[in-house]
């Protein structure tokens, strides 16, 4: 006697009847690089179809995506010149972009990534002093919240930053703005194209002194527990694909929404296979559905425009 699992796979209709995980358009969060100035549309050579837009150009880019079901974006500022003051200035590139995007698309959730690496001259996410960096991050998060960000997302991996940010939001009367923390962010080799795009590669050394060791997983749960304790209401795990086990462990351990960040190198890797003729674009669906299957409630991905247009073709008759 043996089980006949193949009965669930005989044809497309049957396979769909037994499918356990489905992607929804609302699962996706689109990363958006916002450049300073107006009229800017600077493609990122290492990332197919991804561009840096000034806020005015981001609006026509987003319009069809929002009409196609896009519900959420996460912003990364690309200042013209380096300088930490710009990161928390009310005239900063992100602070100026947020109200314009909210004006154009009132229902669109605008998340602001909080970090200093694209503003610091040495490309590091910290100043050399953990607590001093937390103070800076809190100022930055406060300025994004004042500009109207729907959520702030610290991605620096300093200890205690969620608690600093929560106090600052309270101090300015904006405790209602949720903190979504990159609690488990690994020192990964998959960030290369992003650093290219944001001009944020560390000029010396690396980020291993603050981002997590890829060999650890119990520590990720510790990090997540600490950030929830400090006031984070949602958690990002980053990157996604090499860390699906972390998503899965976090899903069974915690009840907060979990977001998987399908990072730039994962995007470029998949496109490299497609371009070389070694995979069809079905590989994109496989990638995305695996992140949700592992336990992500939502997915930050550069594949979002593709997903909005194509996922139905994979999950309906
Ligand atoms: C750092 C930051 C990184 C990414 C977003 N914010 C990683 C890093 O450079 O260490 C990477 C995102 C991606 O690769 O898509 N604040």
GROMACS .gro file of C-alpha atoms in nm, residues 115-307:
model
  193
  115UNK     CA    1   1.938   5.449   0.768
  116UNK     CA    2   2.239   5.671   0.715
  117UNK     CA    3   2.444   5.465   0.467
  118UNK     CA    4   2.346   5.658   0.155
  119UNK     CA    5   2.413   5.988   0.340
  120UNK     CA    6   2.738   5.905   0.519
  121UNK     CA    7   3.065   5.983   0.343
  122UNK     CA    8   3.209   5.641   0.427
  123UNK     CA    9   2.895   5.446   0.327
  124UNK     CA   10   2.858   5.291   0.672
  125UNK     CA   11   2.525   5.256   0.855
  126UNK     CA   12   2.679   5.384   1.176
  127UNK     CA   13   2.901   5.665   1.290
  128UNK     CA   14   3.137   5.451   1.493
  129UNK     CA   15   2.925   5.493   1.806
  130UNK     CA   16   2.616   5.274   1.849
  131UNK     CA   17   2.411   5.500   2.078
  132UNK     CA   18   2.501   5.819   1.896
  133UNK     CA   19   2.386   5.651   1.573
  134UNK     CA   20   2.058   5.559   1.742
  135UNK     CA   21   2.004   5.926   1.828
  136UNK     CA   22   2.056   6.016   1.463
  137UNK     CA   23   1.825   5.738   1.346
  138UNK     CA   24   1.556   5.859   1.586
  139UNK     CA   25   1.585   6.211   1.443
  140UNK     CA   26   1.560   6.074   1.089
  141UNK     CA   27   1.259   5.856   1.172
  142UNK     CA   28   1.091   6.152   1.345
  143UNK     CA   29   1.139   6.371   1.040
  144UNK     CA   30   0.994   6.101   0.810
  145UNK     CA   31   0.695   6.061   1.042
  146UNK     CA   32   0.638   6.440   1.044
  147UNK     CA   33   0.652   6.436   0.663
  148UNK     CA   34   0.366   6.186   0.665
  149UNK     CA   35   0.530   5.844   0.635
  150UNK     CA   36   0.285   5.563   0.714
  151UNK     CA   37   0.561   5.351   0.872
  152UNK     CA   38   0.929   5.393   0.950
  153UNK     CA   39   1.168   5.105   0.886
  154UNK     CA   40   1.512   5.113   1.054
  155UNK     CA   41   1.757   4.901   0.850
  156UNK     CA   42   2.084   4.982   1.024
  157UNK     CA   43   2.112   4.700   1.285
  158UNK     CA   44   2.228   4.923   1.572
  159UNK     CA   45   2.132   4.789   1.916
  160UNK     CA   46   1.845   4.978   2.076
  161UNK     CA   47   1.744   5.185   1.776
  162UNK     CA   48   1.379   5.079   1.795
  163UNK     CA   49   1.360   5.204   2.150
  164UNK     CA   50   1.524   5.536   2.057
  165UNK     CA   51   1.285   5.577   1.763
  166UNK     CA   52   0.980   5.487   1.973
  167UNK     CA   53   1.075   5.754   2.231
  168UNK     CA   54   1.128   6.014   1.962
  169UNK     CA   55   0.792   5.937   1.798
  170UNK     CA   56   0.629   5.970   2.139
  171UNK     CA   57   0.809   6.297   2.208
  172UNK     CA   58   0.679   6.452   1.885
  173UNK     CA   59   0.328   6.315   1.935
  174UNK     CA   60   0.345   6.062   1.652
  175UNK     CA   61   0.340   5.733   1.842
  176UNK     CA   62   0.070   5.620   1.602
  177UNK     CA   63   0.331   5.571   1.330
  178UNK     CA   64   0.427   5.201   1.334
  179UNK     CA   65   0.789   5.093   1.347
  180UNK     CA   66   0.866   4.805   1.114
  181UNK     CA   67   1.209   4.685   1.209
  182UNK     CA   68   1.464   4.500   1.000
  183UNK     CA   69   1.527   4.291   1.310
  184UNK     CA   70   1.703   4.008   1.133
  185UNK     CA   71   1.926   4.162   0.872
  186UNK     CA   72   2.224   3.958   0.766
  187UNK     CA   73   2.567   4.072   0.647
  188UNK     CA   74   2.487   3.948   0.298
  189UNK     CA   75   2.660   3.935  -0.037
  190UNK     CA   76   2.320   3.983  -0.201
  191UNK     CA   77   2.310   4.361  -0.147
  192UNK     CA   78   2.556   4.449  -0.424
  193UNK     CA   79   2.318   4.598  -0.684
  194UNK     CA   80   2.141   4.804  -0.416
  195UNK     CA   81   2.469   4.958  -0.302
  196UNK     CA   82   2.536   5.039  -0.664
  197UNK     CA   83   2.195   5.205  -0.695
  198UNK     CA   84   2.212   5.396  -0.367
  199UNK     CA   85   2.585   5.467  -0.385
  200UNK     CA   86   2.604   5.322  -0.035
  201UNK     CA   87   2.883   5.064  -0.052
  202UNK     CA   88   3.106   5.091   0.255
  203UNK     CA   89   3.424   5.273   0.157
  204UNK     CA   90   3.628   5.077   0.407
  205UNK     CA   91   3.578   4.743   0.579
  206UNK     CA   92   3.231   4.583   0.562
  207UNK     CA   93   2.909   4.565   0.765
  208UNK     CA   94   2.988   4.248   0.957
  209UNK     CA   95   3.034   4.443   1.280
  210UNK     CA   96   2.661   4.514   1.293
  211UNK     CA   97   2.468   4.303   1.041
  212UNK     CA   98   2.411   3.942   1.144
  213UNK     CA   99   2.636   3.644   1.083
  214UNK     CA  100   2.474   3.429   0.808
  215UNK     CA  101   2.551   3.118   1.011
  216UNK     CA  102   2.314   3.212   1.296
  217UNK     CA  103   1.943   3.158   1.345
  218UNK     CA  104   1.872   3.142   1.721
  219UNK     CA  105   2.025   3.490   1.737
  220UNK     CA  106   1.772   3.612   1.480
  221UNK     CA  107   1.489   3.512   1.711
  222UNK     CA  108   1.662   3.699   1.993
  223UNK     CA  109   1.693   4.010   1.775
  224UNK     CA  110   1.327   3.988   1.674
  225UNK     CA  111   1.213   3.940   2.034
  226UNK     CA  112   1.417   4.242   2.144
  227UNK     CA  113   1.279   4.467   1.869
  228UNK     CA  114   0.920   4.369   1.946
  229UNK     CA  115   0.994   4.442   2.311
  230UNK     CA  116   1.130   4.786   2.220
  231UNK     CA  117   0.817   4.873   2.024
  232UNK     CA  118   0.838   4.732   1.672
  233UNK     CA  119   0.498   4.614   1.555
  234UNK     CA  120   0.622   4.437   1.242
  235UNK     CA  121   0.946   4.270   1.144
  236UNK     CA  122   1.149   4.249   0.823
  237UNK     CA  123   1.377   3.954   0.751
  238UNK     CA  124   1.645   4.027   0.497
  239UNK     CA  125   1.754   3.884   0.255
  240UNK     CA  126   1.470   3.642   0.187
  241UNK     CA  127   1.583   3.344  -0.020
  242UNK     CA  128   1.894   3.231   0.168
  243UNK     CA  129   1.705   3.290   0.497
  244UNK     CA  130   1.367   3.120   0.440
  245UNK     CA  131   1.440   2.907   0.747
  246UNK     CA  132   1.455   3.225   0.955
  247UNK     CA  133   1.118   3.337   0.818
  248UNK     CA  134   0.975   2.997   0.897
  249UNK     CA  135   1.114   2.988   1.253
  250UNK     CA  136   1.001   3.346   1.316
  251UNK     CA  137   0.653   3.263   1.184
  252UNK     CA  138   0.607   2.983   1.434
  253UNK     CA  139   0.754   3.185   1.722
  254UNK     CA  140   0.594   3.530   1.682
  255UNK     CA  141   0.250   3.658   1.591
  256UNK     CA  142   0.348   3.995   1.443
  257UNK     CA  143   0.333   4.052   1.065
  258UNK     CA  144   0.655   3.934   0.902
  259UNK     CA  145   0.792   4.086   0.586
  260UNK     CA  146   1.047   3.909   0.367
  261UNK     CA  147   1.286   4.133   0.175
  262UNK     CA  148   1.369   3.979  -0.163
  263UNK     CA  149   1.682   4.191  -0.208
  264UNK     CA  150   1.860   4.338  -0.507
  265UNK     CA  151   2.107   4.051  -0.557
  266UNK     CA  152   1.825   3.797  -0.551
  267UNK     CA  153   1.650   4.001  -0.819
  268UNK     CA  154   1.963   4.032  -1.033
  269UNK     CA  155   2.039   3.660  -0.993
  270UNK     CA  156   1.699   3.554  -1.123
  271UNK     CA  157   1.722   3.796  -1.415
  272UNK     CA  158   2.070   3.672  -1.499
  273UNK     CA  159   1.930   3.317  -1.536
  274UNK     CA  160   1.644   3.441  -1.752
  275UNK     CA  161   1.874   3.649  -1.973
  276UNK     CA  162   2.112   3.357  -2.022
  277UNK     CA  163   1.818   3.142  -2.133
  278UNK     CA  164   1.866   2.912  -1.834
  279UNK     CA  165   1.522   2.974  -1.685
  280UNK     CA  166   1.185   3.108  -1.798
  281UNK     CA  167   1.014   3.387  -1.607
  282UNK     CA  168   0.827   3.117  -1.415
  283UNK     CA  169   1.130   3.134  -1.186
  284UNK     CA  170   1.002   3.469  -1.059
  285UNK     CA  171   0.673   3.319  -0.945
  286UNK     CA  172   0.854   3.027  -0.783
  287UNK     CA  173   1.079   3.270  -0.596
  288UNK     CA  174   0.796   3.486  -0.470
  289UNK     CA  175   0.559   3.208  -0.369
  290UNK     CA  176   0.842   3.039  -0.175
  291UNK     CA  177   0.884   3.350   0.040
  292UNK     CA  178   0.515   3.355   0.126
  293UNK     CA  179   0.508   2.978   0.183
  294UNK     CA  180   0.795   3.012   0.431
  295UNK     CA  181   0.586   3.250   0.640
  296UNK     CA  182   0.605   3.604   0.507
  297UNK     CA  183   0.285   3.806   0.540
  298UNK     CA  184   0.419   4.052   0.283
  299UNK     CA  185   0.712   4.068   0.044
  300UNK     CA  186   0.935   4.362  -0.043
  301UNK     CA  187   1.048   4.292  -0.399
  302UNK     CA  188   1.179   4.459  -0.711
  303UNK     CA  189   0.967   4.198  -0.894
  304UNK     CA  190   0.652   4.378  -0.771
  305UNK     CA  191   0.559   4.531  -1.111
  306UNK     CA  192   0.592   4.184  -1.265
  307UNK     CA  193   0.388   4.027  -0.986
   0.00000   0.00000   0.00000
